mmCIF file with all atom_site columns, C-alpha atoms in Angstrom:
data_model
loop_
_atom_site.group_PDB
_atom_site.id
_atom_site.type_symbol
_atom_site.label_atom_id
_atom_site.label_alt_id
_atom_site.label_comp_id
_atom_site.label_asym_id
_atom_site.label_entity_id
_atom_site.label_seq_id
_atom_site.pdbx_PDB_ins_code
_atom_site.Cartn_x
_atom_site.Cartn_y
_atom_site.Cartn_z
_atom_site.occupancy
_atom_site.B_iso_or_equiv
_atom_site.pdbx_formal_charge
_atom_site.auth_seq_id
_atom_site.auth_comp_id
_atom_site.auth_asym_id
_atom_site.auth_atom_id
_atom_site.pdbx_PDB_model_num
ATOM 1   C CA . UNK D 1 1   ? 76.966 -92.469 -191.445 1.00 0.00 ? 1   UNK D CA 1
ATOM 2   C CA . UNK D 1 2   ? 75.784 -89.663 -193.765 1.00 0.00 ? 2   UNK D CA 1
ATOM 3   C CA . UNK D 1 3   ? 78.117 -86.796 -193.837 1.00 0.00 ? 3   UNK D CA 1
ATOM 4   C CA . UNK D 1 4   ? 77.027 -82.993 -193.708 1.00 0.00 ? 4   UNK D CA 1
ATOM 5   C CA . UNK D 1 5   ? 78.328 -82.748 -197.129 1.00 0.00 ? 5   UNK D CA 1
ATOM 6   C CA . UNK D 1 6   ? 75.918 -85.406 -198.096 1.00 0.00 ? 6   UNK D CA 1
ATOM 7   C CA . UNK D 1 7   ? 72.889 -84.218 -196.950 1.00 0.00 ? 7   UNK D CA 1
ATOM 8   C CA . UNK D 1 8   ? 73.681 -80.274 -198.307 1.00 0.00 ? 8   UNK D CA 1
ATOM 9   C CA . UNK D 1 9   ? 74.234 -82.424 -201.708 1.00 0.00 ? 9   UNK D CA 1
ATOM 10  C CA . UNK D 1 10  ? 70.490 -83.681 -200.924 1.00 0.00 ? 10  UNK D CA 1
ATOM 11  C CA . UNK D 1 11  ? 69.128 -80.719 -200.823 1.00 0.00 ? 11  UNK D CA 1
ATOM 12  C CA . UNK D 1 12  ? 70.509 -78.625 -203.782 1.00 0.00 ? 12  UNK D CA 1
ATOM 13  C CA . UNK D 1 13  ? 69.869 -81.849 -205.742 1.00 0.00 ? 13  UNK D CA 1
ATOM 14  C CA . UNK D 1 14  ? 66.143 -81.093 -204.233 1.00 0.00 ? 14  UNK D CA 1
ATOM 15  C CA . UNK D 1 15  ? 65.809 -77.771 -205.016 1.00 0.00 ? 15  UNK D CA 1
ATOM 16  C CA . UNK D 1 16  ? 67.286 -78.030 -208.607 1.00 0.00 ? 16  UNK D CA 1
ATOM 17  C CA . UNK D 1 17  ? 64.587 -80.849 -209.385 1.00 0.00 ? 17  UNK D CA 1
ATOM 18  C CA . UNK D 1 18  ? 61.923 -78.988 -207.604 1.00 0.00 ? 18  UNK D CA 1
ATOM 19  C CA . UNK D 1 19  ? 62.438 -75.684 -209.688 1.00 0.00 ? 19  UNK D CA 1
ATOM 20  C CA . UNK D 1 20  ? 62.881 -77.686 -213.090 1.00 0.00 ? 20  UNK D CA 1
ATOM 21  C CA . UNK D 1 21  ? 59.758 -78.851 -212.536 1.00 0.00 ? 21  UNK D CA 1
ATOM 22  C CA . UNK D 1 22  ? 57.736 -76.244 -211.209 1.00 0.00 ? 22  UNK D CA 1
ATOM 23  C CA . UNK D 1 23  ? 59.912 -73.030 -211.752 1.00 0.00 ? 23  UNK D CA 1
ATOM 24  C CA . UNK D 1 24  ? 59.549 -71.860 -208.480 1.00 0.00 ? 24  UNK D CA 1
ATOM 25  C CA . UNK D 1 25  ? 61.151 -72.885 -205.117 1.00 0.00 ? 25  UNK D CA 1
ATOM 26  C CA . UNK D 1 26  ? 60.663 -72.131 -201.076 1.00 0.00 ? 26  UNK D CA 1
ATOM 27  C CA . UNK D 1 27  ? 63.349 -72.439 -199.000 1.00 0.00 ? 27  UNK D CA 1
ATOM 28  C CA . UNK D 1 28  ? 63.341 -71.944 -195.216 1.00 0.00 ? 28  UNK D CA 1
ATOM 29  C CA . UNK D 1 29  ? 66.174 -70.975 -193.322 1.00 0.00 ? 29  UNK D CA 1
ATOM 30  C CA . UNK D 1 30  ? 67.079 -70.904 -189.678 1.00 0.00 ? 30  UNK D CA 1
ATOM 31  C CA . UNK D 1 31  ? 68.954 -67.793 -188.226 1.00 0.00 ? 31  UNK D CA 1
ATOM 32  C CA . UNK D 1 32  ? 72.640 -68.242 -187.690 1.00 0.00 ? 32  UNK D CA 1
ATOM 33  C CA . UNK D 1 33  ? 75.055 -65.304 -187.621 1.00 0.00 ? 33  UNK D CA 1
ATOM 34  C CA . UNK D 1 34  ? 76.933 -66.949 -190.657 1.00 0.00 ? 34  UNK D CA 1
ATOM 35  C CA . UNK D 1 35  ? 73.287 -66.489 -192.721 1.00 0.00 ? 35  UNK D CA 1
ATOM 36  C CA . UNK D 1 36  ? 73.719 -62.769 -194.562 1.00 0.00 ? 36  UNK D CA 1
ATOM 37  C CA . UNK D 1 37  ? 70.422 -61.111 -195.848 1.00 0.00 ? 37  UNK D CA 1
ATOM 38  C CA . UNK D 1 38  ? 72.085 -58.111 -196.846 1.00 0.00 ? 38  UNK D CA 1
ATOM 39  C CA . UNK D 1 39  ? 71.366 -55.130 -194.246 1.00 0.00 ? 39  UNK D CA 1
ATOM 40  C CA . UNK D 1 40  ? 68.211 -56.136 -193.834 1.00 0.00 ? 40  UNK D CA 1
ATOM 41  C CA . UNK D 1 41  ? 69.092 -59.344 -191.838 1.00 0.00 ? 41  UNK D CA 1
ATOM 42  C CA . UNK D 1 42  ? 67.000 -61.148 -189.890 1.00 0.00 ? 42  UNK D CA 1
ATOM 43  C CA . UNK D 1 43  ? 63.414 -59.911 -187.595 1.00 0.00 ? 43  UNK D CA 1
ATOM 44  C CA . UNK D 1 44  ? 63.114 -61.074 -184.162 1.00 0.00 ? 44  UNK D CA 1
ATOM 45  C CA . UNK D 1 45  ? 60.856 -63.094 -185.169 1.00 0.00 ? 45  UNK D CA 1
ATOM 46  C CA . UNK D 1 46  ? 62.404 -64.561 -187.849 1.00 0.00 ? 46  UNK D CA 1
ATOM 47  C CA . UNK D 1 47  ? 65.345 -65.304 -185.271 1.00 0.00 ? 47  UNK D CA 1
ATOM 48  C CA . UNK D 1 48  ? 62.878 -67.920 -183.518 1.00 0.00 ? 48  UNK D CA 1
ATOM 49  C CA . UNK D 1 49  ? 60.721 -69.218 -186.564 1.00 0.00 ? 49  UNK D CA 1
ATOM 50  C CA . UNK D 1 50  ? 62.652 -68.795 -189.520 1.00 0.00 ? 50  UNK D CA 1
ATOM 51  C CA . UNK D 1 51  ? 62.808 -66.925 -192.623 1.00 0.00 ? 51  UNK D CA 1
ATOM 52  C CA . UNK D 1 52  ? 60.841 -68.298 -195.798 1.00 0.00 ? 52  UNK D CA 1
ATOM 53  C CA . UNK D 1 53  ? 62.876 -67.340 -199.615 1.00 0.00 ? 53  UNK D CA 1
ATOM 54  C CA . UNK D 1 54  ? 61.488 -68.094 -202.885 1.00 0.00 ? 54  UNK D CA 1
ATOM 55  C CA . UNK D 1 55  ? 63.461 -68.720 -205.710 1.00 0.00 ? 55  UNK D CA 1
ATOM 56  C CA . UNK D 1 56  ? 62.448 -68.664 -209.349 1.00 0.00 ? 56  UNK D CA 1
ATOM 57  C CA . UNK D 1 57  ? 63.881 -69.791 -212.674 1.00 0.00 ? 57  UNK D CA 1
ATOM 58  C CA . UNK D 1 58  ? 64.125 -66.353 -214.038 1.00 0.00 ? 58  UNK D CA 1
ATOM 59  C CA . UNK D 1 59  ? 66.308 -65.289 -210.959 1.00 0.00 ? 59  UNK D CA 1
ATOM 60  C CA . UNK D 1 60  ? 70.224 -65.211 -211.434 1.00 0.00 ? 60  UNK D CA 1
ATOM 61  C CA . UNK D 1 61  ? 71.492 -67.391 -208.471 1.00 0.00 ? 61  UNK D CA 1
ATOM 62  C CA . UNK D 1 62  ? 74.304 -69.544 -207.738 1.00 0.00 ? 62  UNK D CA 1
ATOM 63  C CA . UNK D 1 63  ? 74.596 -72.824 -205.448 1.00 0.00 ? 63  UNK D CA 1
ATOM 64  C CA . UNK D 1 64  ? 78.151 -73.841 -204.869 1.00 0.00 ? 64  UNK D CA 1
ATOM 65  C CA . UNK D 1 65  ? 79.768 -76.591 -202.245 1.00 0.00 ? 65  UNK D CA 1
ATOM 66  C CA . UNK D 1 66  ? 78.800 -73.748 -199.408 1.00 0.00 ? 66  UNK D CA 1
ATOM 67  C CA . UNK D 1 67  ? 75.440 -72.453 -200.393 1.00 0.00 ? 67  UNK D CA 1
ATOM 68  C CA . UNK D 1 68  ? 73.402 -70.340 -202.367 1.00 0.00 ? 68  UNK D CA 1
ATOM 69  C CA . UNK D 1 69  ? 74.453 -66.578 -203.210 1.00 0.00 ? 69  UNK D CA 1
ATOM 70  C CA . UNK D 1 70  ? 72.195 -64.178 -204.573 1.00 0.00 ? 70  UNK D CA 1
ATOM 71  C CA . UNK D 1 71  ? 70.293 -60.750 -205.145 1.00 0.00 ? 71  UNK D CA 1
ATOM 72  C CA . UNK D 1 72  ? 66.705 -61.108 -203.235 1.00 0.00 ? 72  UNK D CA 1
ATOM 73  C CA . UNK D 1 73  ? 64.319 -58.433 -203.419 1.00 0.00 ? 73  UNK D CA 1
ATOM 74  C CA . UNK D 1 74  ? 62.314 -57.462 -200.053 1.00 0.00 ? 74  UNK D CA 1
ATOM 75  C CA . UNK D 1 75  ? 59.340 -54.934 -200.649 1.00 0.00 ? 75  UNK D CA 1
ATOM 76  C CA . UNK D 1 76  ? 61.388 -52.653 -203.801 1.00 0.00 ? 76  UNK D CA 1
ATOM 77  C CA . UNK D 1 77  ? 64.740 -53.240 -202.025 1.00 0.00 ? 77  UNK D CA 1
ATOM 78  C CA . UNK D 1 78  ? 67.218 -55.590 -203.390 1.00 0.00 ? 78  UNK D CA 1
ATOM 79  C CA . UNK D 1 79  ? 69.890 -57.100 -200.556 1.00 0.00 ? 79  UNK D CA 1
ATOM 80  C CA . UNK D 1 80  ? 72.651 -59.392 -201.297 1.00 0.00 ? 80  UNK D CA 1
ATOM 81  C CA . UNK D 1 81  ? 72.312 -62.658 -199.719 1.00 0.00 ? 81  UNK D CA 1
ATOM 82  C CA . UNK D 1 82  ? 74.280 -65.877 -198.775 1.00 0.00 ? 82  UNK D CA 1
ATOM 83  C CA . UNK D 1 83  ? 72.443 -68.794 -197.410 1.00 0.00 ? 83  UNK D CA 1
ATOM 84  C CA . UNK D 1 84  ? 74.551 -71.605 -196.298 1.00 0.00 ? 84  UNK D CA 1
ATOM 85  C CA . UNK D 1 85  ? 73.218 -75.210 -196.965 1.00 0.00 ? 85  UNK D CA 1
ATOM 86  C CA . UNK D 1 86  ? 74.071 -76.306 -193.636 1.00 0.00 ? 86  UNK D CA 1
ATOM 87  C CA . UNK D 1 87  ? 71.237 -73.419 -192.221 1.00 0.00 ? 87  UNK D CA 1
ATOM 88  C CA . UNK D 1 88  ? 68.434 -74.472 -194.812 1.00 0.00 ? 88  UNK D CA 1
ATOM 89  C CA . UNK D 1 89  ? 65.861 -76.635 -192.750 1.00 0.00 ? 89  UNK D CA 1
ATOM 90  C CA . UNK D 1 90  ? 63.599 -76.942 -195.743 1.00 0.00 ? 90  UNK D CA 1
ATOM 91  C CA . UNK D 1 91  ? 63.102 -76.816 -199.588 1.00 0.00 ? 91  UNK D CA 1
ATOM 92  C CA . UNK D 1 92  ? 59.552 -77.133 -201.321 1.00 0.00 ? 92  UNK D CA 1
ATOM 93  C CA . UNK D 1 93  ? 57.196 -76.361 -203.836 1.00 0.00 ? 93  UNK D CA 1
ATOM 94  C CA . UNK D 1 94  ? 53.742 -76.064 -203.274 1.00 0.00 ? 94  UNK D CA 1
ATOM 95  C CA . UNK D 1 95  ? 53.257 -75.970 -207.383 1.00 0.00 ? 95  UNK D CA 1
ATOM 96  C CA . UNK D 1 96  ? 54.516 -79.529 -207.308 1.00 0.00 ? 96  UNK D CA 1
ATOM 97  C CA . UNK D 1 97  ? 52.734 -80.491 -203.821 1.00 0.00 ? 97  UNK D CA 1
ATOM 98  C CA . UNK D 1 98  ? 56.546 -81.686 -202.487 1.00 0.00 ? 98  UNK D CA 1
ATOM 99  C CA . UNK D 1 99  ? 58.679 -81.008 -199.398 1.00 0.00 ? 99  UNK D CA 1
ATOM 100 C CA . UNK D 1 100 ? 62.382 -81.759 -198.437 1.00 0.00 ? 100 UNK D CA 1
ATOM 101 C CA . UNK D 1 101 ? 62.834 -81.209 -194.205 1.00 0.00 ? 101 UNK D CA 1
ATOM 102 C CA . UNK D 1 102 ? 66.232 -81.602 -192.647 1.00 0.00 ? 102 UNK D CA 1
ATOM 103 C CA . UNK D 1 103 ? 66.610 -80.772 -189.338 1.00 0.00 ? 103 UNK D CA 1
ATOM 104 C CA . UNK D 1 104 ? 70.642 -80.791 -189.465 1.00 0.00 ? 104 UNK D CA 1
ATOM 105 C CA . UNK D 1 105 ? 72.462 -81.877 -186.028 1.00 0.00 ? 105 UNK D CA 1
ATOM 106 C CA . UNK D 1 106 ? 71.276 -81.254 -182.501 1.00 0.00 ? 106 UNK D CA 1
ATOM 107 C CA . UNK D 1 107 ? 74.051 -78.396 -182.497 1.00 0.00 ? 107 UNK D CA 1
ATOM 108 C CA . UNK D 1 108 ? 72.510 -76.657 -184.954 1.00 0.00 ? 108 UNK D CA 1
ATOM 109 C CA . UNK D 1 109 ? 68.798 -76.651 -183.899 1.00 0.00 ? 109 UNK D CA 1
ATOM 110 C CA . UNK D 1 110 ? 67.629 -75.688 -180.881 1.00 0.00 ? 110 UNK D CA 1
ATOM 111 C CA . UNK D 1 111 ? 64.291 -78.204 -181.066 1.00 0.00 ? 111 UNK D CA 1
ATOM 112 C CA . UNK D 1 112 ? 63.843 -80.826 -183.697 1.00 0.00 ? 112 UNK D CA 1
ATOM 113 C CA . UNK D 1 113 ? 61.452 -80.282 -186.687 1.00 0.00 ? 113 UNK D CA 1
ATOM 114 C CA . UNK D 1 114 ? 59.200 -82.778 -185.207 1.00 0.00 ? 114 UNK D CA 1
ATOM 115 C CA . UNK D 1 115 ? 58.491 -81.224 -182.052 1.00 0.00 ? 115 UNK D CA 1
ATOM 116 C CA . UNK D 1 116 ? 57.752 -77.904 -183.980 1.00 0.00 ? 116 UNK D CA 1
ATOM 117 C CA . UNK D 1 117 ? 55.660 -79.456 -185.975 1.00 0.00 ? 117 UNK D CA 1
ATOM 118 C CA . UNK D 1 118 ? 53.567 -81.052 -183.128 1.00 0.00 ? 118 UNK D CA 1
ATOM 119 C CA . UNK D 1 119 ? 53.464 -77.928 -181.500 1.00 0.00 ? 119 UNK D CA 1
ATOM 120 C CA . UNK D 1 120 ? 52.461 -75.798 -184.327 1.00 0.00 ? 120 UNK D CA 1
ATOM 121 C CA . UNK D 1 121 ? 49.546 -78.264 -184.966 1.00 0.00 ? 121 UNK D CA 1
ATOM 122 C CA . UNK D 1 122 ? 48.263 -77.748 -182.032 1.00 0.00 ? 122 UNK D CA 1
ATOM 123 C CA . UNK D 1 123 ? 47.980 -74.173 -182.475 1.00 0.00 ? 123 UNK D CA 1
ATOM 124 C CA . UNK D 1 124 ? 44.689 -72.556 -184.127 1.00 0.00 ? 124 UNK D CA 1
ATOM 125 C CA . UNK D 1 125 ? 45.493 -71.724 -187.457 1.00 0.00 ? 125 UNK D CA 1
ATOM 126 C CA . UNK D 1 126 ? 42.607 -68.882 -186.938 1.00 0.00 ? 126 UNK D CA 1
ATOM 127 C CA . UNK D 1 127 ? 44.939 -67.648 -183.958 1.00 0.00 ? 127 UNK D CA 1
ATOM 128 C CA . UNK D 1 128 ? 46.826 -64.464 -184.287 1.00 0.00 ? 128 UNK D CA 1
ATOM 129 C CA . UNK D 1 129 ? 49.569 -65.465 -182.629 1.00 0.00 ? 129 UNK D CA 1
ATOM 130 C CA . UNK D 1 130 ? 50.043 -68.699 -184.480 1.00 0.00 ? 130 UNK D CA 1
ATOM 131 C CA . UNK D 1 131 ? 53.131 -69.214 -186.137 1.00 0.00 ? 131 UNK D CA 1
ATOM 132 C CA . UNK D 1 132 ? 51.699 -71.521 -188.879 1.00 0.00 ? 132 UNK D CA 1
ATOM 133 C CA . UNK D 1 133 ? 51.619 -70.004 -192.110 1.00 0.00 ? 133 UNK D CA 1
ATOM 134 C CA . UNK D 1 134 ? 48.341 -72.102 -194.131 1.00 0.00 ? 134 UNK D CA 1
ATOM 135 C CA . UNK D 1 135 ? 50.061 -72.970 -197.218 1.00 0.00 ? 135 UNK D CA 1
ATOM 136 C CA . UNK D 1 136 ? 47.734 -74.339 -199.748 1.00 0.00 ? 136 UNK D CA 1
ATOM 137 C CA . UNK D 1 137 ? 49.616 -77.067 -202.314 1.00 0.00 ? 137 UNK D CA 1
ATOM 138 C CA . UNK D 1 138 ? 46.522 -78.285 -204.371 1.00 0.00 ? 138 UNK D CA 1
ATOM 139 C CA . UNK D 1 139 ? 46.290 -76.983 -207.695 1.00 0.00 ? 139 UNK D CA 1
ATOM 140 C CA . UNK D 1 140 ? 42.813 -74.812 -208.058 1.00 0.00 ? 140 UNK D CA 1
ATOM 141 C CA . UNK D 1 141 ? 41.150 -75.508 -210.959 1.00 0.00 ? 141 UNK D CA 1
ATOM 142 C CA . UNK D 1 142 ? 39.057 -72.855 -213.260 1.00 0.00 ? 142 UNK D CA 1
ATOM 143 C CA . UNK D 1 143 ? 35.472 -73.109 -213.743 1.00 0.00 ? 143 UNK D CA 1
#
């Protein structure tokens, strides 16, 4: 049986290969009370859905055995921010065309990845009121 610990060590070990290679990184984290985004915090609707960070080399950020701790910028203002491992669900790079999902334990989520994922396929993407965000990962290529 995997351990938390393990699977927190899978995704650093993720995002660390992801932004050596591409130099950029997503993350998306769940709300939890124990997730600080400076006094910003998080929407309502980022409460339900999630809340989408990027990362890039040039930033000055630290992951340690609890998570990542850093200075993110939202609009012109900068919030300090702690995101513990434990409440990131996913880590990709759309430069690279690779994605790292963990759902975490059935305490932690309140519906598995899988089911969102069926249900937000089924959703227009053309719908306002879709919660898919249309995330292009193919490289375009100038003519």
């Amino acid at each position: 049986m995997h351990t938390k610990t393990d699977l927190n060590s899978l995704k650093k070990h993720n995002f660390y290969q992801m932004m050596e290679m591409a130099g950029r990184v997503f993350i998306v984290v769940r709300y939890s009370p124990d997730v600080i985004i400076g006094k910003r915090g998080f929407s309502d609707q980022e409460k339900k859905q999630g809340l989408v960070l990027v990362f890039n080399s040039n930033m000055s950020f630290q992951w340690d055995d609890f998570g990542i701790t850093a200075t993110l910028a939202f609009g012109t203002a900068p919030q300090k921010c702690f995101i513990p491992a434990e409440h990131i669900v996913a880590v990709y790079s759309p430069d690279i065309n690779a994605q790292f999902l963990a759902a975490g334990s059935d305490e932690q989520k309140s519906e598995s990845l899988k089911d969102k994922s069926l249900d937000l396929q089924k959703k227009s993407p053309d719908s306002e009121k879709s919660s898919v965000v249309k995330v292009d990962f193919s490289k375009k290529e100038k003519i």
